[in-house]
Coordinates of C-alpha atoms in Angstrom, one line a residue:
M1 CA 123.7 73.0 104.3
K2 CA 123.1 76.1 102.3
A3 CA 125.5 79.0 102.5
E4 CA 123.0 81.3 104.2
E5 CA 122.2 78.6 106.8
L6 CA 125.9 78.1 107.4
R7 CA 126.4 81.9 107.8
K8 CA 123.6 82.1 110.4
S9 CA 124.9 79.0 112.2
I10 CA 128.3 80.6 112.6
L11 CA 126.9 83.8 114.0
Q12 CA 124.7 81.8 116.4
L13 CA 127.7 79.9 117.6
A14 CA 129.6 83.1 118.0
I15 CA 127.1 84.7 120.4
Q16 CA 126.8 81.6 122.5
G17 CA 130.5 81.4 123.1
K18 CA 131.0 78.3 121.0
L19 CA 133.0 79.6 118.1
V20 CA 136.4 80.1 119.8
K21 CA 137.9 78.8 123.0
Q22 CA 137.5 80.8 126.2
D23 CA 140.6 82.0 127.9
L24 CA 140.4 82.2 131.7
N25 CA 143.0 84.9 131.7
D26 CA 140.7 87.3 129.8
V27 CA 139.3 90.2 131.8
P28 CA 135.7 89.1 132.4
A29 CA 132.8 90.8 130.7
S30 CA 131.6 92.1 134.1
V31 CA 134.6 94.4 134.2
L32 CA 134.0 95.5 130.6
L33 CA 130.4 96.3 131.5
E34 CA 131.7 98.6 134.3
R35 CA 133.8 100.5 131.8
I36 CA 130.8 100.8 129.5
K37 CA 128.7 102.1 132.4
F38 CA 131.4 104.7 133.2
E39 CA 131.4 105.9 129.6
K40 CA 127.6 106.2 129.6
E41 CA 127.6 108.2 132.8
K42 CA 130.2 110.5 131.4
L43 CA 128.0 111.2 128.4
I44 CA 125.1 111.9 130.8
K45 CA 127.1 114.4 132.7
E46 CA 128.2 116.1 129.5
G47 CA 124.5 116.4 128.6
K48 CA 124.9 114.4 125.4
I49 CA 122.4 111.7 126.4
K50 CA 119.6 111.6 129.0
K51 CA 119.7 109.5 132.2
D52 CA 117.7 106.3 132.0
K53 CA 115.9 105.5 135.3
T54 CA 115.2 101.9 134.1
D55 CA 118.9 101.0 133.7
S56 CA 119.3 97.4 134.9
H57 CA 122.0 95.0 136.0
I58 CA 121.7 91.3 135.1
F59 CA 123.6 88.8 137.2
K60 CA 123.7 85.2 138.2
G61 CA 122.7 84.5 141.8
E62 CA 124.3 81.9 144.1
D63 CA 121.4 79.6 143.3
G64 CA 122.5 79.6 139.7
S65 CA 119.4 81.6 138.5
Y66 CA 119.5 84.8 136.5
Y67 CA 118.3 88.0 138.1
E68 CA 117.7 91.6 136.9
K69 CA 118.1 94.5 139.3
I70 CA 116.5 97.8 138.5
G71 CA 117.0 100.4 141.3
K72 CA 116.6 98.5 144.6
T73 CA 114.3 95.8 143.1
S74 CA 115.5 92.4 141.8
K75 CA 113.5 89.8 140.0
C76 CA 114.3 86.3 138.6
I77 CA 114.4 86.3 134.8
D78 CA 115.3 82.6 134.2
D79 CA 112.3 82.2 132.0
E80 CA 113.5 85.0 129.8
I81 CA 117.1 83.9 129.3
P82 CA 117.5 82.1 126.0
F83 CA 120.6 80.0 126.6
E84 CA 123.4 79.5 129.0
L85 CA 126.6 81.6 128.6
P86 CA 130.3 80.8 129.4
S87 CA 131.3 81.7 132.9
N88 CA 133.0 85.0 132.0
W89 CA 130.2 86.3 129.8
V90 CA 127.2 88.4 130.9
F91 CA 123.8 89.1 129.5
V92 CA 122.9 92.8 129.2
K93 CA 120.0 94.8 128.0
F94 CA 120.4 96.6 124.6
K95 CA 120.0 100.0 126.4
S96 CA 123.1 99.3 128.4
L97 CA 125.3 99.2 125.3
F98 CA 123.8 101.7 122.8
N99 CA 122.3 105.1 122.5
V100 CA 119.5 104.8 119.9
G101 CA 118.8 107.7 117.6
T102 CA 117.0 108.1 114.3
G103 CA 118.1 109.9 111.2
V104 CA 117.1 113.1 109.4
N105 CA 113.4 114.0 109.0
F106 CA 112.9 116.3 106.1
K107 CA 110.3 117.5 103.6
K108 CA 110.6 116.0 100.1
D109 CA 110.7 119.5 98.6
F110 CA 114.1 120.1 100.3
A111 CA 115.7 116.9 98.8
G112 CA 117.5 116.6 95.5
K113 CA 119.0 113.9 93.3
I114 CA 122.2 115.8 92.6
E115 CA 125.1 116.2 95.0
K116 CA 125.9 119.9 95.5
E117 CA 128.4 121.8 97.6
N118 CA 127.5 121.6 101.3
S119 CA 125.0 118.8 100.7
V120 CA 124.7 115.6 102.7
R121 CA 123.9 112.2 101.2
I122 CA 120.9 110.6 102.9
L123 CA 121.0 106.8 103.2
R124 CA 117.7 105.0 103.5
G125 CA 116.7 101.4 104.3
G126 CA 117.4 100.3 100.7
N127 CA 121.1 101.3 101.1
I128 CA 121.5 98.8 103.9
R129 CA 122.4 95.2 103.1
P130 CA 123.4 92.5 105.7
L131 CA 126.6 93.6 107.4
N132 CA 127.3 96.5 105.0
Y133 CA 125.8 99.6 103.3
Y134 CA 126.1 101.0 99.8
F135 CA 125.8 104.3 97.9
F136 CA 123.5 104.4 94.9
D137 CA 123.0 106.7 91.9
N138 CA 119.5 107.5 93.0
D139 CA 120.4 108.5 96.6
I140 CA 119.0 111.8 97.7
F141 CA 120.9 114.8 98.9
L142 CA 120.0 117.4 101.5
D143 CA 121.4 120.8 102.3
A144 CA 123.8 120.5 105.2
K145 CA 121.8 123.1 107.2
Y146 CA 119.0 120.6 107.7
V147 CA 121.3 117.9 109.2
K148 CA 122.4 117.9 112.9
S149 CA 125.9 116.7 113.7
E150 CA 124.7 113.7 115.7
E151 CA 122.8 112.6 112.6
L152 CA 126.0 112.2 110.6
M153 CA 127.4 108.7 110.4
R154 CA 130.3 108.0 112.7
E155 CA 132.9 105.2 112.9
N156 CA 131.5 102.2 114.8
D157 CA 127.9 103.2 114.4
L158 CA 125.4 100.5 113.4
I159 CA 122.6 101.4 111.1
T160 CA 119.4 99.5 110.5
P161 CA 115.9 100.1 109.1
S162 CA 113.4 101.2 111.8
V163 CA 110.4 101.2 109.5
S164 CA 110.5 98.8 106.6
S165 CA 109.1 95.5 105.3
L166 CA 109.4 92.7 107.8
E167 CA 112.0 91.0 105.6
N168 CA 114.3 94.0 105.9
I169 CA 114.0 94.4 109.7
G170 CA 117.2 93.1 111.1
K171 CA 119.5 94.1 108.3
I172 CA 122.4 95.8 110.0
A173 CA 125.4 97.6 108.6
F174 CA 128.7 98.7 110.3
V175 CA 130.0 102.2 109.7
D176 CA 133.7 102.0 109.1
K177 CA 134.6 105.7 109.3
D178 CA 133.4 109.2 110.3
Y179 CA 131.5 111.0 107.7
S180 CA 131.0 114.8 107.3
N181 CA 128.6 114.5 104.4
V182 CA 126.6 111.2 104.9
A183 CA 123.6 110.7 107.2
V184 CA 120.7 108.4 107.5
G185 CA 117.0 109.2 106.9
G186 CA 114.2 109.3 109.5
F187 CA 113.2 105.7 109.0
V188 CA 116.7 104.4 109.9
F189 CA 118.1 103.8 113.4
I190 CA 121.6 104.8 114.4
W191 CA 122.8 102.5 117.2
R192 CA 125.8 104.4 118.7
P193 CA 127.8 102.4 121.2
Y194 CA 128.9 103.8 124.5
F195 CA 132.2 101.9 124.1
N196 CA 133.9 100.5 121.0
L197 CA 132.2 97.1 120.7
S198 CA 130.6 97.6 117.3
K199 CA 132.5 95.1 115.2
F200 CA 131.6 92.3 117.5
M201 CA 128.1 93.7 117.9
L202 CA 127.6 93.8 114.2
Y203 CA 127.8 90.0 114.2
A204 CA 126.0 89.5 117.5
L205 CA 123.1 91.7 116.5
S206 CA 122.9 90.0 113.0
S207 CA 122.6 86.6 114.6
P208 CA 119.4 84.6 114.3
F209 CA 118.9 85.0 118.1
F210 CA 118.9 88.8 118.0
V211 CA 117.1 89.2 114.7
Q212 CA 114.3 86.9 115.9
Q213 CA 114.0 89.1 119.1
L214 CA 114.0 92.2 116.9
K215 CA 111.2 91.0 114.6
G216 CA 109.3 89.8 117.7
V217 CA 109.0 93.4 119.0
T218 CA 108.3 94.9 115.5
K219 CA 104.7 95.9 114.9
K220 CA 102.8 96.4 111.7
S221 CA 102.5 100.0 110.6
G222 CA 100.0 100.5 107.7
Q223 CA 99.5 97.9 105.0
A224 CA 103.1 97.2 103.9
F225 CA 105.4 98.4 106.6
Y226 CA 106.6 97.3 110.0
N227 CA 107.8 99.6 112.8
C228 CA 110.6 98.5 115.2
G229 CA 109.7 100.6 118.3
K230 CA 112.6 102.2 120.1
E231 CA 111.3 101.4 123.6
R232 CA 110.8 97.7 122.9
L233 CA 114.2 97.6 121.2
L234 CA 116.0 98.9 124.3
E235 CA 114.7 96.0 126.4
L236 CA 116.2 93.2 124.2
Y237 CA 118.9 90.9 125.6
V238 CA 122.4 90.9 124.2
P239 CA 125.2 88.4 125.3
L240 CA 128.5 90.2 126.1
P241 CA 131.8 88.4 126.1
P242 CA 135.2 89.6 127.4
L243 CA 136.7 92.2 125.1
E244 CA 139.7 90.0 124.2
E245 CA 137.3 87.2 123.3
Q246 CA 135.3 89.6 121.2
K247 CA 138.4 90.3 119.1
R248 CA 139.1 86.5 118.7
I249 CA 135.4 86.0 117.6
V250 CA 135.6 88.8 115.1
A251 CA 138.9 87.4 113.7
K252 CA 137.4 83.9 113.3
I253 CA 134.2 85.2 111.7
E254 CA 136.2 87.3 109.2
E255 CA 138.3 84.3 108.4
L256 CA 135.2 82.2 107.7
M257 CA 132.9 84.6 106.0
P258 CA 135.0 84.9 102.7
L259 CA 135.0 81.1 102.6
I260 CA 131.2 81.0 103.0
D261 CA 130.9 83.8 100.3
E262 CA 132.9 81.7 97.9
Y263 CA 130.8 78.6 98.8
E264 CA 127.7 80.7 98.1
M265 CA 129.1 81.8 94.8
Y266 CA 129.6 78.2 93.7
E267 CA 126.2 77.2 95.1
T268 CA 124.6 79.9 93.0
L269 CA 126.6 78.9 89.9
D270 CA 125.6 75.3 90.5
S271 CA 122.0 76.2 90.9
E272 CA 122.0 78.4 87.8
L273 CA 123.8 75.6 85.9
D274 CA 121.2 73.1 87.1
K275 CA 118.4 75.3 86.0
T276 CA 120.0 76.2 82.7
L277 CA 120.9 72.6 82.0
E278 CA 117.4 71.4 82.9
D279 CA 115.9 74.0 80.7
K280 CA 118.1 73.2 77.8
L281 CA 117.6 69.4 78.2
S282 CA 113.8 69.9 78.4
K283 CA 113.8 72.0 75.2
S284 CA 115.9 69.3 73.5
I285 CA 113.6 66.6 74.6
L286 CA 110.6 68.5 73.2
Q287 CA 112.4 69.2 70.0
Y288 CA 113.3 65.5 69.6
A289 CA 109.7 64.6 70.4
I290 CA 108.1 66.7 67.6
Q291 CA 110.8 65.6 65.1
G292 CA 110.1 61.9 65.7
K293 CA 113.5 61.3 67.3
L294 CA 112.4 60.4 70.8
V295 CA 110.9 56.9 70.2
K296 CA 111.2 54.3 67.4
Q297 CA 108.8 54.4 64.6
D298 CA 106.6 51.3 64.2
P299 CA 105.6 50.5 60.5
N300 CA 102.5 48.8 61.9
D301 CA 101.1 52.1 63.2
E302 CA 98.2 53.6 61.3
P303 CA 99.8 56.6 59.4
A304 CA 99.0 60.2 60.2
S305 CA 97.2 60.6 56.9
V306 CA 94.4 58.4 58.3
L307 CA 94.3 60.4 61.5
L308 CA 94.0 63.6 59.6
E309 CA 91.0 62.2 57.7
R310 CA 89.3 61.4 61.0
I311 CA 89.9 64.9 62.2
K312 CA 88.6 66.3 58.9
L313 CA 85.3 64.3 59.4
E314 CA 85.0 65.6 63.0
K315 CA 85.5 69.2 61.7
E316 CA 82.9 68.8 59.0
K317 CA 80.4 67.4 61.5
L318 CA 80.9 70.5 63.7
I319 CA 80.4 72.7 60.7
K320 CA 77.1 70.9 59.8
E321 CA 75.9 71.3 63.4
G322 CA 76.6 75.0 63.2
K323 CA 79.1 74.9 66.1
I324 CA 82.0 76.3 64.0
K325 CA 82.3 78.1 60.7
K326 CA 83.7 76.7 57.5
N327 CA 87.2 77.8 56.7
K328 CA 87.7 78.5 53.0
T329 CA 91.5 78.4 53.3
D330 CA 91.7 74.9 54.7
S331 CA 94.7 73.1 53.1
H332 CA 96.1 69.7 52.4
I333 CA 99.9 69.3 52.6
F334 CA 101.5 66.3 50.8
K335 CA 104.8 65.1 49.4
G336 CA 105.0 64.9 45.6
E337 CA 106.6 62.2 43.6
D338 CA 109.6 64.6 43.1
G339 CA 110.2 64.6 46.9
S340 CA 109.0 68.2 47.3
Y341 CA 106.3 69.3 49.7
Y342 CA 103.1 70.8 48.2
E343 CA 100.1 72.6 49.8
K344 CA 96.7 72.5 48.1
I345 CA 94.1 75.1 49.0
G346 CA 90.9 74.8 46.9
K347 CA 92.0 74.1 43.3
T348 CA 95.4 75.8 43.8
T349 CA 98.6 73.8 44.6
R350 CA 102.0 75.3 45.4
C351 CA 105.4 74.1 46.4
I352 CA 106.2 74.9 50.0
D353 CA 109.7 73.4 50.4
D354 CA 111.0 76.8 51.4
I355 CA 108.8 76.9 54.6
I356 CA 109.1 73.3 55.7
P357 CA 111.1 73.5 59.0
F358 CA 112.5 69.9 58.9
E359 CA 112.2 66.5 57.3
L360 CA 109.6 64.2 58.8
Q361 CA 109.7 60.5 59.7
P362 CA 107.8 57.9 57.7
G363 CA 104.1 57.9 58.4
W364 CA 104.1 61.6 59.6
M365 CA 102.4 64.5 58.0
W366 CA 102.7 68.3 57.9
T367 CA 99.5 70.2 58.4
R368 CA 98.2 73.7 59.3
L369 CA 97.1 73.9 62.9
G370 CA 93.8 75.3 61.7
C371 CA 93.0 71.9 60.3
L372 CA 93.2 70.4 63.8
I373 CA 91.7 73.0 66.1
N374 CA 89.1 75.7 66.5
V375 CA 90.2 79.1 67.9
V376 CA 87.8 80.7 70.4
G377 CA 88.2 84.3 71.5
G378 CA 87.7 85.6 75.1
T379 CA 84.9 87.4 76.9
S380 CA 84.8 91.2 77.0
Y381 CA 83.1 92.7 80.0
N382 CA 82.3 96.0 81.8
K383 CA 84.3 96.5 85.0
S384 CA 81.0 97.6 86.6
D385 CA 79.7 94.1 86.2
I386 CA 82.5 92.4 88.2
L387 CA 81.2 90.4 91.2
K388 CA 82.8 88.4 94.0
E389 CA 81.3 85.1 92.7
G390 CA 79.7 83.9 89.5
I391 CA 81.4 83.0 86.2
R392 CA 85.2 82.9 86.7
I393 CA 87.1 84.8 84.1
L394 CA 90.8 83.8 83.5
R395 CA 93.4 86.4 82.6
G396 CA 97.1 86.2 81.6
G397 CA 98.3 85.9 85.2
N398 CA 96.3 82.6 85.6
I399 CA 98.7 80.9 83.1
Q400 CA 101.9 79.9 85.0
S401 CA 104.5 77.3 83.8
N402 CA 102.1 75.7 81.3
H403 CA 99.4 75.3 84.0
I404 CA 96.2 77.2 84.6
L405 CA 95.9 78.4 88.2
L406 CA 92.9 79.8 90.0
F407 CA 93.3 82.8 92.4
D408 CA 91.2 84.4 95.1
D409 CA 91.3 87.7 93.2
D410 CA 90.1 86.3 89.9
V411 CA 87.3 88.3 88.1
F412 CA 83.8 87.0 88.4
L413 CA 80.8 87.9 86.2
P414 CA 77.0 87.5 86.3
D415 CA 75.3 84.7 84.4
Q416 CA 74.4 87.1 81.5
Y417 CA 78.0 86.6 80.3
L418 CA 77.7 82.8 80.1
S419 CA 78.8 81.4 76.8
P420 CA 79.1 77.6 76.2
E421 CA 81.6 78.2 73.4
K422 CA 83.9 80.3 75.6
T423 CA 83.6 78.0 78.6
L424 CA 86.7 75.9 79.2
K425 CA 86.6 72.2 78.3
K426 CA 88.9 69.3 79.0
N427 CA 91.9 69.3 76.7
D428 CA 91.6 73.0 75.8
I429 CA 94.9 74.9 75.4
V430 CA 94.7 78.5 76.5
I431 CA 97.2 81.1 75.2
V432 CA 97.9 84.8 75.9
G433 CA 96.7 86.4 72.7
S434 CA 97.3 90.1 73.5
T435 CA 99.8 91.7 75.9
G436 CA 102.4 94.4 76.2
S437 CA 105.2 91.8 76.8
K438 CA 106.9 90.0 74.0
N439 CA 108.1 87.4 76.5
V440 CA 104.5 86.7 77.6
I441 CA 102.7 86.7 74.3
G442 CA 101.6 83.2 73.2
K443 CA 102.2 81.8 76.7
P444 CA 100.2 78.5 76.9
G445 CA 98.3 76.8 79.7
F446 CA 96.7 73.4 79.5
F447 CA 93.3 72.6 80.9
F448 CA 92.7 69.1 82.0
A449 CA 89.1 69.0 83.3
D450 CA 85.7 70.2 82.3
D451 CA 84.3 73.2 84.3
D452 CA 81.1 74.9 83.4
N453 CA 82.0 78.0 85.4
I454 CA 85.3 79.1 83.9
Q455 CA 85.7 81.3 80.8
I456 CA 88.6 83.3 79.4
G457 CA 89.1 87.1 79.2
A458 CA 89.3 89.0 76.0
F459 CA 93.1 88.9 75.9
L460 CA 93.3 85.1 75.8
R461 CA 92.5 82.6 73.2
I462 CA 91.3 79.0 73.4
I463 CA 92.9 76.4 71.2
R464 CA 90.3 73.6 71.1
P465 CA 91.2 70.3 69.2
F466 CA 88.6 68.7 67.0
L467 CA 89.7 65.4 68.3
D468 CA 90.5 65.0 72.0
E469 CA 93.0 62.2 71.4
I470 CA 95.6 64.6 69.8
S471 CA 95.5 67.0 72.7
P472 CA 98.5 65.5 74.6
F473 CA 100.8 65.8 71.6
L474 CA 99.6 69.3 70.8
N475 CA 100.5 70.2 74.4
L476 CA 104.1 69.1 73.7
I477 CA 104.1 71.3 70.6
F478 CA 102.9 74.3 72.5
S479 CA 105.5 73.6 75.2
S480 CA 108.3 73.6 72.7
E481 CA 110.8 76.2 71.5
F482 CA 109.5 75.4 68.0
Y483 CA 106.1 77.0 68.9
R484 CA 107.8 79.9 70.9
E485 CA 110.0 80.7 67.9
Y486 CA 106.9 80.8 65.6
V487 CA 105.1 83.2 67.9
R488 CA 108.2 85.5 68.2
T489 CA 108.3 85.6 64.4
M490 CA 104.6 86.3 63.9
V491 CA 103.7 88.8 66.6
Q492 CA 103.6 92.5 65.7
G493 CA 103.3 95.7 67.6
T494 CA 105.3 98.3 69.4
N495 CA 103.4 98.6 72.7
I496 CA 100.9 95.7 72.3
Y497 CA 101.6 92.3 70.8
N498 CA 98.9 90.2 69.3
V499 CA 98.5 86.6 68.2
S500 CA 95.6 86.5 65.8
A501 CA 93.4 83.6 64.8
S502 CA 95.1 83.6 61.4
H503 CA 98.5 83.3 63.1
I504 CA 97.3 80.3 65.0
N505 CA 95.5 78.6 62.1
N506 CA 98.6 79.1 59.8
F507 CA 101.0 77.5 62.2
L508 CA 102.7 74.6 60.4
V509 CA 102.8 71.5 62.7
P510 CA 104.1 68.0 62.3
I511 CA 101.6 65.2 63.1
P512 CA 102.8 61.6 63.8
P513 CA 100.6 58.5 63.8
L514 CA 98.2 58.5 66.8
E515 CA 99.9 55.4 68.4
E516 CA 103.3 57.0 68.1
Q517 CA 101.9 60.2 69.6
K518 CA 101.0 58.2 72.7
R519 CA 104.5 56.7 73.0
I520 CA 106.1 60.1 72.4
V521 CA 104.0 61.9 75.1
S522 CA 104.6 59.1 77.6
K523 CA 108.3 59.1 77.2
A524 CA 108.7 62.9 77.0
N525 CA 106.7 63.4 80.2
K526 CA 108.7 60.8 82.1
I527 CA 112.0 62.3 81.1
I528 CA 111.0 65.9 81.8
F529 CA 109.5 64.9 85.2
A530 CA 112.8 63.1 86.1
L531 CA 114.8 66.1 85.1
S532 CA 112.7 68.3 87.4
K533 CA 113.4 66.0 90.3
T534 CA 117.1 65.5 89.7
N535 CA 120.0 67.7 91.0
L536 CA 122.1 67.6 87.8

């Protein structure tokens, strides 16, 4: 069980009377409820709160059913009662325990970011975390003259967002002391108890049972926010134990919570370690793969030099057909009799030992990526031409974890933008060629099926192999830290980073024999898949 699940389970047991033993000598909750009612009536007489004509009394009848009495009318509420309580507990409505107020409403012009004399710190929803609240450097401050005394936070208050995202509805904090200079904003509830129950109530109202009730009466307000209506809140059910049992429950929870926090810390560390270890192992596997250390070499394999000749023929064929342009800087890399590496471009040959990243296995060859692939730029378009259907245009966000994903909000263009060259084909590799993020630049995605309706946007590049058979091994290279490090070295810019066609074409890559490529890809994929499914 996860720490968060364990935490919720303990709170649920607590409010059902299953966390500590009941003591029949405890003064029952019905007597406590009378004391709370007395305190409430006292506040009404003092004019501090208004009388509620809908105050109710919930009791169990002689027939074993639950009833609610409002005024002189009683009704059976068995269908509303969520679970059975211990004999000396009672169910009450939220309004019987708390006065509900909201914080300070103010104009933004009156607020500041600097604490001044006679100013009040205003806490907002973001200051509230489960069971606690925090002060932040970007808190706002308001002149004390705009803040009423009842809006200041008091000891035993509970504070919770009243208007927030649905995720944050139900985050409740306990106020541990009186404040003369801290209040809450207008989108935060102050739940002020009529009697000192708050420490128990903090846990009871943070339980899955109550949070589910709270979210159930929360209504959407605008596009992003939800509003927990006060009137609906007041009618929610709360289980109330005897006061002495409340103290035992609080003591047990506060004994267990630090242990759960510690468990969560180790759980997080373990998860981070797993992720880090998986990432490191995957990177190591890929590095081994492209260095020829993942599988055994077979001297019977046709050497990579033969494969490169096949690729060269395919490239020359595409040039003759006018599908790609001839590259005058095409090179041939070979190992001389002296053991050094040389690169021949046209009639010029030079030693390149200083740029060779590592020694290759027998039968392997170094080559420039431009000898293996064609680089295709993306489609530029006018925003006014965007449609809801048509030619789908991929952008950087479509590339996720080496995959290409399609989204409902993708850009679509009319047929006039159709370009067979820019249309994605099976075995294409798509990379981010221009972006403002150095972490994103060069990010690859692999395309595994033909689609005559998908093109790339202007900030992407297509890496299209001349020979489909080498695509799986190129995928490993583009997934590796070897490629990422090359991109990090090559990209330039202060606000915008770019990977140019020349950067891609000049990338020095190792090429094994084709049969060895197949063995490497098969083994690498099996290991990486196994790592992703294993809790290390």
